[in-house]
Amino acid sequence: MDSIITQIRTLANGASHDARRKIVDSLRDLAISLEGPEDTYNRMETMFLDAGMAKVALDLKLFDILTANKRPMTTPELAEKTGAAPILLGRLLRCMASSRLVNEVAENTYEASNVSSSLVTPLGQAMTKFSIEIMPPILLAIPDFLKKNGYKDVTDPKNTPLQIAYHTELTSYEYFRTRPEWAHDMILMLKGRREGVPGWLSVYPVQESAEIDPQRPLLVDVGGGAGWQCEELKREHPYLPGRIILQDQAMMLAHVTPTKGIEAMEHDFFTPQPVKGAKYYYMRNIMHNYADEKALQILRHLRDALSDDSLILVDDIVLPDFKAPSRSVKMDMFMMAAHGAIERTEKQWNELFDSAGLKIVQTREYRDILQGCSVTSLQKA
């Protein structure tokens, strides 16, 4: 067994991002396939405990202490640093070590692990807070909601598990606006989870628009958040002519860092598109936030703004019909539970575009943090 584990570690250390993820997913599937009943029961009853322990570690700044110290530390040393009771802290550390949140290197002695090094970052802290404070009430409300709803399709953003979880009649986005303390973490997650992984610019030849009129809008980033895609476009292709316009609601635009060459414009994409005839109208992970009725509203407003050579670029997850990645299908469940929305298969995307009066020009695939993404260019049918 030790030799097999060593071989796998060696293989993973030299693997690409995609290959390493395939190894992780294969080992996870193997572990579950080997479970006996007691293993399954234990996994189910403790599935939220890891996130809870990670939040405790962050509250005590354990990860900061271990990462900064760069050497193993004993439980008494960590108790002195954190102010936690030594006996309690010893129990917590044993539990954390069992999930690799920290490494147990000797009796009552611990060091930072690869997991704690990931979670100590601002993004890791935001993800932990999201995983323990925001997501569980919504996900745990799914069974009762589906039973009460007669197991019908979930397409109404005002009738989802979120309304049960948070005792509200508001949609998810309306409710999130009442919780400004969540905004910072959500923006960190939207930006940070895809840093350092391939994106749409790695596959889409936007540089072919080098002859565009400098006064014409090159790209309108529709619902573009704090402008990360606009910034990446400027960074990757600084000499491309044409205007770059970032559109979103005021709450998101408040987090935009002013950048030369990027125009910020307040806009609700459920209303007519004010910028006409841009070369590209780009949307990243917008459509998956909405069921078909709302998604069609957005697409039709963009269709009405197109000139003869304009294109809509839809950058989103595409679920395969067989053996969809675990991350993607779990995202589908969260989008359903929180927003009454859906991750779509290729067939579902095609039906949506056709209903909006649009035809596909081309689709270019790439693999990011959720796997199975593509950027699809559309024009009027």
Short mmCIF file of C-alpha atoms in Angstrom, two decimals:
data_model
loop_
_atom_site.label_atom_id
_atom_site.label_comp_id
_atom_site.label_asym_id
_atom_site.label_seq_id
_atom_site.Cartn_x
_atom_site.Cartn_y
_atom_site.Cartn_z
CA MET A 1 0.00 0.00 0.00
CA ASP A 2 2.79 2.47 0.88
CA SER A 3 4.43 1.96 -2.52
CA ILE A 4 1.11 2.61 -4.29
CA ILE A 5 0.60 5.83 -2.33
CA THR A 6 4.16 6.93 -3.15
CA GLN A 7 3.54 6.29 -6.84
CA ILE A 8 0.34 8.34 -6.77
CA ARG A 9 2.06 11.24 -4.97
CA THR A 10 4.87 11.20 -7.55
CA LEU A 11 2.36 11.18 -10.38
CA ALA A 12 0.38 14.06 -8.86
CA ASN A 13 3.47 16.19 -8.16
CA GLY A 14 4.39 16.22 -11.84
CA ALA A 15 0.85 16.52 -13.17
CA SER A 16 -0.86 19.43 -14.86
CA HIS A 17 -3.82 21.20 -13.22
CA ASP A 18 -6.33 19.07 -15.16
CA ALA A 19 -4.42 15.82 -14.63
CA ARG A 20 -4.09 16.42 -10.88
CA ARG A 21 -7.82 17.09 -10.62
CA LYS A 22 -8.54 13.85 -12.47
CA ILE A 23 -6.36 11.99 -9.97
CA VAL A 24 -8.19 13.60 -7.03
CA ASP A 25 -11.61 12.80 -8.49
CA SER A 26 -10.63 9.22 -9.32
CA LEU A 27 -9.32 8.62 -5.79
CA ARG A 28 -12.47 10.10 -4.30
CA ASP A 29 -14.61 7.79 -6.43
CA LEU A 30 -12.42 4.83 -5.48
CA ALA A 31 -12.69 5.62 -1.77
CA ILE A 32 -16.48 5.80 -1.92
CA SER A 33 -16.69 2.61 -3.98
CA LEU A 34 -14.74 0.77 -1.23
CA GLU A 35 -16.96 1.97 1.62
CA GLY A 36 -18.84 -0.43 3.83
CA PRO A 37 -22.08 0.67 5.55
CA GLU A 38 -20.32 2.13 8.61
CA ASP A 39 -17.98 4.15 6.37
CA THR A 40 -20.94 5.61 4.51
CA TYR A 41 -22.83 6.41 7.71
CA ASN A 42 -19.77 8.18 9.15
CA ARG A 43 -19.20 10.20 5.98
CA MET A 44 -22.83 11.34 5.87
CA GLU A 45 -23.12 12.28 9.55
CA THR A 46 -19.87 14.28 9.63
CA MET A 47 -19.99 15.98 6.22
CA PHE A 48 -20.42 19.49 7.67
CA LEU A 49 -17.89 18.98 10.47
CA ASP A 50 -14.81 19.74 8.35
CA ALA A 51 -16.13 23.18 7.43
CA GLY A 52 -17.01 23.81 11.07
CA MET A 53 -13.53 22.85 12.23
CA ALA A 54 -11.98 25.05 9.53
CA LYS A 55 -14.05 28.01 10.76
CA VAL A 56 -12.90 27.37 14.36
CA ALA A 57 -9.29 27.26 13.16
CA LEU A 58 -9.71 30.56 11.33
CA ASP A 59 -11.40 32.18 14.34
CA LEU A 60 -8.46 31.09 16.53
CA LYS A 61 -6.00 32.09 13.78
CA LEU A 62 -4.48 28.61 14.04
CA PHE A 63 -3.71 28.47 10.34
CA ASP A 64 -1.99 31.88 10.48
CA ILE A 65 0.11 30.82 13.46
CA LEU A 66 1.18 27.47 12.01
CA THR A 67 1.87 28.90 8.54
CA ALA A 68 3.91 31.81 9.90
CA ASN A 69 5.85 29.68 12.38
CA LYS A 70 7.26 27.33 9.71
CA ARG A 71 7.98 24.61 12.28
CA PRO A 72 5.83 22.13 14.18
CA MET A 73 4.21 23.47 17.34
CA THR A 74 2.95 21.67 20.43
CA THR A 75 -0.57 21.92 21.79
CA PRO A 76 0.58 23.94 24.85
CA GLU A 77 2.40 26.40 22.55
CA LEU A 78 -0.69 26.80 20.39
CA ALA A 79 -2.91 27.16 23.46
CA GLU A 80 -0.70 30.01 24.68
CA LYS A 81 -0.85 31.70 21.27
CA THR A 82 -4.61 31.32 20.78
CA GLY A 83 -5.91 31.63 24.33
CA ALA A 84 -7.88 28.37 23.97
CA ALA A 85 -8.05 25.88 26.83
CA PRO A 86 -5.29 23.27 26.28
CA ILE A 87 -7.56 20.24 26.68
CA LEU A 88 -10.20 21.65 24.32
CA LEU A 89 -7.57 22.71 21.82
CA GLY A 90 -6.01 19.24 21.87
CA ARG A 91 -9.37 17.70 21.02
CA LEU A 92 -9.95 20.22 18.22
CA LEU A 93 -6.49 19.67 16.74
CA ARG A 94 -6.92 15.88 16.69
CA CYS A 95 -10.17 16.31 14.81
CA MET A 96 -8.61 18.82 12.40
CA ALA A 97 -5.67 16.49 11.76
CA SER A 98 -8.04 13.62 10.91
CA SER A 99 -9.28 15.74 7.97
CA ARG A 100 -5.83 17.07 7.03
CA LEU A 101 -6.75 20.60 8.07
CA VAL A 102 -3.41 20.40 9.93
CA ASN A 103 -0.67 17.76 9.97
CA GLU A 104 -0.06 15.77 13.15
CA VAL A 105 3.69 15.11 13.18
CA ALA A 106 4.14 13.76 16.74
CA GLU A 107 2.17 13.43 19.96
CA ASN A 108 0.46 16.77 20.63
CA THR A 109 2.55 18.36 17.86
CA TYR A 110 1.18 19.92 14.66
CA GLU A 111 2.22 21.84 11.55
CA ALA A 112 0.48 23.55 8.65
CA SER A 113 -0.84 21.28 5.87
CA ASN A 114 -1.56 22.00 2.24
CA VAL A 115 -5.20 22.48 3.28
CA SER A 116 -4.47 25.02 6.00
CA SER A 117 -2.14 26.87 3.63
CA SER A 118 -5.02 27.16 1.15
CA LEU A 119 -7.59 28.21 3.74
CA VAL A 120 -5.42 30.86 5.39
CA THR A 121 -5.64 33.03 2.26
CA PRO A 122 -8.38 35.70 1.94
CA LEU A 123 -10.13 33.50 -0.62
CA GLY A 124 -9.87 30.44 1.64
CA GLN A 125 -11.33 32.37 4.55
CA ALA A 126 -14.20 33.62 2.38
CA MET A 127 -14.90 30.10 1.09
CA THR A 128 -14.92 28.70 4.63
CA LYS A 129 -17.36 31.34 5.83
CA PHE A 130 -19.59 30.68 2.81
CA SER A 131 -19.43 26.92 3.41
CA ILE A 132 -20.38 27.08 7.08
CA GLU A 133 -22.62 30.16 7.36
CA ILE A 134 -24.40 30.68 4.05
CA MET A 135 -24.69 27.39 2.16
CA PRO A 136 -25.76 24.77 4.76
CA PRO A 137 -29.16 26.29 5.65
CA ILE A 138 -30.05 26.43 1.94
CA LEU A 139 -28.84 22.93 1.10
CA LEU A 140 -30.45 21.35 4.17
CA ALA A 141 -33.79 22.90 3.18
CA ILE A 142 -33.81 21.04 -0.18
CA PRO A 143 -35.54 17.81 0.98
CA ASP A 144 -38.46 19.53 2.74
CA PHE A 145 -38.84 22.05 -0.07
CA LEU A 146 -38.96 19.41 -2.81
CA LYS A 147 -41.47 17.30 -0.89
CA LYS A 148 -43.68 20.31 -0.19
CA ASN A 149 -43.38 21.41 -3.82
CA GLY A 150 -44.42 18.01 -5.14
CA TYR A 151 -41.02 17.43 -6.78
CA LYS A 152 -41.84 19.89 -9.56
CA ASP A 153 -39.16 21.76 -11.52
CA VAL A 154 -37.71 24.67 -9.56
CA THR A 155 -37.85 27.76 -11.77
CA ASP A 156 -39.35 30.53 -9.61
CA PRO A 157 -36.62 32.54 -7.81
CA LYS A 158 -39.18 33.43 -5.11
CA ASN A 159 -40.03 29.78 -4.44
CA THR A 160 -36.80 27.94 -3.62
CA PRO A 161 -35.20 26.31 -0.57
CA LEU A 162 -33.55 29.66 0.18
CA GLN A 163 -36.88 31.18 1.18
CA ILE A 164 -37.39 28.37 3.69
CA ALA A 165 -33.82 28.54 4.97
CA TYR A 166 -33.83 32.29 5.62
CA HIS A 167 -37.54 32.81 6.32
CA THR A 168 -37.91 35.38 3.56
CA GLU A 169 -40.13 36.13 0.57
CA LEU A 170 -37.25 37.85 -1.25
CA THR A 171 -35.29 36.37 -4.14
CA SER A 172 -31.71 35.36 -3.41
CA TYR A 173 -30.27 38.56 -4.86
CA GLU A 174 -32.77 40.73 -3.03
CA TYR A 175 -32.01 38.90 0.20
CA PHE A 176 -28.23 39.07 -0.26
CA ARG A 177 -28.55 42.85 -0.52
CA THR A 178 -29.97 42.84 3.03
CA ARG A 179 -26.79 41.08 4.22
CA PRO A 180 -24.00 43.52 3.33
CA GLU A 181 -21.62 41.65 5.65
CA TRP A 182 -21.59 38.86 3.05
CA ALA A 183 -20.72 41.11 0.10
CA HIS A 184 -16.95 41.20 0.63
CA ASP A 185 -16.64 37.43 0.85
CA MET A 186 -18.87 36.82 -2.17
CA ILE A 187 -16.87 39.23 -4.33
CA LEU A 188 -13.63 37.56 -3.20
CA MET A 189 -15.06 34.18 -4.21
CA LEU A 190 -16.30 35.38 -7.60
CA LYS A 191 -12.88 36.78 -8.42
CA GLY A 192 -10.49 34.48 -6.62
CA ARG A 193 -11.74 30.99 -7.46
CA ARG A 194 -10.65 31.32 -11.07
CA GLU A 195 -7.38 33.17 -10.66
CA GLY A 196 -4.53 31.27 -12.23
CA VAL A 197 -6.73 28.89 -14.26
CA PRO A 198 -7.47 29.14 -18.00
CA GLY A 199 -10.31 31.41 -19.05
CA TRP A 200 -12.17 32.38 -22.19
CA LEU A 201 -9.31 34.50 -23.56
CA SER A 202 -7.18 31.35 -23.74
CA VAL A 203 -9.46 29.97 -26.47
CA TYR A 204 -11.37 32.87 -28.04
CA PRO A 205 -9.54 34.92 -30.76
CA VAL A 206 -10.61 38.38 -29.63
CA GLN A 207 -7.38 39.74 -31.14
CA GLU A 208 -8.96 39.25 -34.57
CA SER A 209 -10.87 42.47 -33.89
CA ALA A 210 -7.71 44.56 -34.20
CA GLU A 211 -9.20 46.57 -37.10
CA ILE A 212 -12.23 47.80 -35.16
CA ASP A 213 -13.09 51.53 -35.12
CA PRO A 214 -11.50 52.94 -31.92
CA GLN A 215 -14.75 54.77 -31.13
CA ARG A 216 -16.85 51.64 -31.40
CA PRO A 217 -17.46 49.54 -28.28
CA LEU A 218 -15.22 46.48 -28.55
CA LEU A 219 -16.68 44.65 -25.57
CA VAL A 220 -19.61 45.19 -23.24
CA ASP A 221 -19.17 43.01 -20.14
CA VAL A 222 -22.82 42.46 -19.19
CA GLY A 223 -23.26 41.85 -15.47
CA GLY A 224 -19.49 41.95 -15.19
CA GLY A 225 -19.25 42.38 -11.43
CA ALA A 226 -16.18 44.32 -10.34
CA GLY A 227 -14.67 44.22 -13.84
CA TRP A 228 -12.27 41.28 -13.63
CA GLN A 229 -12.82 40.15 -17.22
CA CYS A 230 -12.40 43.68 -18.54
CA GLU A 231 -9.15 43.99 -16.62
CA GLU A 232 -7.93 40.65 -18.00
CA LEU A 233 -8.78 41.71 -21.54
CA LYS A 234 -6.81 44.94 -21.11
CA ARG A 235 -3.91 43.03 -19.61
CA GLU A 236 -3.84 40.33 -22.32
CA HIS A 237 -4.51 42.64 -25.29
CA PRO A 238 -3.54 46.18 -24.26
CA TYR A 239 -3.34 47.49 -27.83
CA LEU A 240 -6.75 46.38 -29.09
CA PRO A 241 -8.77 49.42 -30.23
CA GLY A 242 -12.37 50.05 -29.25
CA ARG A 243 -14.14 50.90 -26.02
CA ILE A 244 -14.47 48.43 -23.15
CA ILE A 245 -17.64 48.91 -21.11
CA LEU A 246 -18.39 47.26 -17.79
CA GLN A 247 -22.07 46.99 -16.89
CA ASP A 248 -23.61 45.97 -13.57
CA GLN A 249 -25.81 47.29 -10.82
CA ALA A 250 -24.61 50.02 -8.48
CA MET A 251 -23.91 47.64 -5.59
CA MET A 252 -21.33 45.77 -7.67
CA LEU A 253 -19.88 48.82 -9.40
CA ALA A 254 -19.08 50.25 -5.95
CA HIS A 255 -16.31 47.64 -5.76
CA VAL A 256 -14.74 48.52 -9.11
CA THR A 257 -11.16 49.77 -9.12
CA PRO A 258 -10.99 52.59 -11.70
CA THR A 259 -8.90 51.38 -14.64
CA LYS A 260 -7.80 53.40 -17.63
CA GLY A 261 -9.66 52.32 -20.74
CA ILE A 262 -12.58 50.68 -18.92
CA GLU A 263 -15.91 52.55 -18.69
CA ALA A 264 -18.26 51.62 -15.84
CA MET A 265 -21.98 51.86 -16.61
CA GLU A 266 -24.88 51.12 -14.27
CA HIS A 267 -27.32 48.81 -16.04
CA ASP A 268 -29.99 46.22 -15.25
CA PHE A 269 -29.80 43.51 -17.90
CA PHE A 270 -33.53 42.85 -17.62
CA THR A 271 -34.05 46.22 -19.33
CA PRO A 272 -33.17 47.18 -22.94
CA GLN A 273 -29.44 47.28 -23.68
CA PRO A 274 -28.39 50.96 -24.01
CA VAL A 275 -25.13 50.26 -25.89
CA LYS A 276 -25.95 49.45 -29.50
CA GLY A 277 -23.74 47.78 -32.08
CA ALA A 278 -20.81 46.67 -29.92
CA LYS A 279 -18.56 44.01 -31.41
CA TYR A 280 -18.99 41.72 -28.41
CA TYR A 281 -21.57 41.47 -25.64
CA TYR A 282 -19.90 39.17 -23.13
CA MET A 283 -21.54 37.33 -20.22
CA ARG A 284 -19.66 35.13 -17.79
CA ASN A 285 -21.75 32.84 -15.59
CA ILE A 286 -24.83 35.02 -15.93
CA MET A 287 -27.19 32.60 -17.65
CA HIS A 288 -26.70 29.88 -15.04
CA ASN A 289 -28.16 32.24 -12.45
CA TYR A 290 -31.58 32.14 -14.09
CA ALA A 291 -34.19 29.69 -15.35
CA ASP A 292 -35.22 29.97 -18.99
CA GLU A 293 -37.86 32.69 -18.64
CA LYS A 294 -35.46 35.22 -17.13
CA ALA A 295 -32.53 34.05 -19.27
CA LEU A 296 -34.58 34.69 -22.41
CA GLN A 297 -35.31 38.25 -21.29
CA ILE A 298 -31.59 38.94 -21.00
CA LEU A 299 -30.74 37.36 -24.37
CA ARG A 300 -33.54 39.11 -26.25
CA HIS A 301 -32.48 42.53 -24.97
CA LEU A 302 -28.95 41.79 -26.21
CA ARG A 303 -30.24 40.46 -29.54
CA ASP A 304 -32.06 43.75 -30.11
CA ALA A 305 -28.79 45.67 -29.63
CA LEU A 306 -26.79 43.66 -32.20
CA SER A 307 -25.49 45.10 -35.46
CA ASP A 308 -24.76 42.84 -38.44
CA ASP A 309 -21.30 41.81 -37.20
CA SER A 310 -22.01 41.91 -33.45
CA LEU A 311 -21.69 38.77 -31.37
CA ILE A 312 -23.01 37.70 -28.00
CA LEU A 313 -20.41 35.67 -26.09
CA VAL A 314 -21.89 33.32 -23.49
CA ASP A 315 -19.16 31.99 -21.19
CA ASP A 316 -20.71 29.34 -18.97
CA ILE A 317 -20.76 25.76 -17.73
CA VAL A 318 -21.95 23.06 -20.14
CA LEU A 319 -22.95 19.80 -18.45
CA PRO A 320 -22.13 16.63 -20.38
CA ASP A 321 -24.97 14.17 -20.87
CA PHE A 322 -22.99 11.36 -19.21
CA LYS A 323 -20.84 11.40 -16.06
CA ALA A 324 -20.90 15.13 -15.45
CA PRO A 325 -18.14 16.38 -13.11
CA SER A 326 -19.01 16.33 -9.43
CA ARG A 327 -18.24 20.03 -8.99
CA SER A 328 -20.54 21.03 -11.84
CA VAL A 329 -23.55 18.96 -10.76
CA LYS A 330 -23.21 20.14 -7.18
CA MET A 331 -23.15 23.70 -8.47
CA ASP A 332 -26.36 22.85 -10.37
CA MET A 333 -28.01 21.85 -7.08
CA PHE A 334 -26.88 25.03 -5.38
CA MET A 335 -28.11 27.20 -8.26
CA MET A 336 -31.47 25.45 -8.08
CA ALA A 337 -31.72 25.77 -4.30
CA ALA A 338 -30.61 29.40 -4.05
CA HIS A 339 -31.83 30.94 -7.30
CA GLY A 340 -34.34 28.61 -8.95
CA ALA A 341 -31.75 28.40 -11.73
CA ILE A 342 -29.98 25.66 -13.69
CA GLU A 343 -26.70 24.44 -15.16
CA ARG A 344 -27.53 23.40 -18.73
CA THR A 345 -26.54 20.61 -21.06
CA GLU A 346 -25.55 21.37 -24.65
CA LYS A 347 -29.07 20.49 -25.81
CA GLN A 348 -30.63 22.80 -23.23
CA TRP A 349 -28.31 25.63 -24.25
CA ASN A 350 -29.20 25.15 -27.93
CA GLU A 351 -32.92 25.22 -27.16
CA LEU A 352 -32.49 28.40 -25.11
CA PHE A 353 -30.55 30.19 -27.86
CA ASP A 354 -33.05 29.11 -30.50
CA SER A 355 -35.96 30.41 -28.41
CA ALA A 356 -34.18 33.77 -28.11
CA GLY A 357 -33.89 34.10 -31.91
CA LEU A 358 -30.14 33.49 -31.91
CA LYS A 359 -27.91 31.06 -33.79
CA ILE A 360 -24.56 29.65 -32.79
CA VAL A 361 -21.55 30.83 -34.77
CA GLN A 362 -19.04 28.68 -32.90
CA THR A 363 -18.33 27.13 -29.52
CA ARG A 364 -14.88 26.97 -27.97
CA GLU A 365 -14.36 24.75 -24.96
CA TYR A 366 -11.97 25.16 -22.07
CA ARG A 367 -11.67 23.65 -18.61
CA ASP A 368 -11.66 25.83 -15.54
CA ILE A 369 -12.29 25.34 -11.82
CA LEU A 370 -15.71 23.76 -12.46
CA GLN A 371 -14.63 21.91 -15.63
CA GLY A 372 -16.66 21.71 -18.84
CA CYS A 373 -16.92 25.42 -19.64
CA SER A 374 -17.26 26.95 -23.07
CA VAL A 375 -17.57 30.35 -24.69
CA THR A 376 -20.29 30.33 -27.35
CA SER A 377 -20.61 33.14 -29.87
CA LEU A 378 -24.10 33.99 -31.10
CA GLN A 379 -25.68 36.22 -33.72
CA LYS A 380 -29.19 36.96 -34.85
CA ALA A 381 -30.91 33.97 -36.41
#
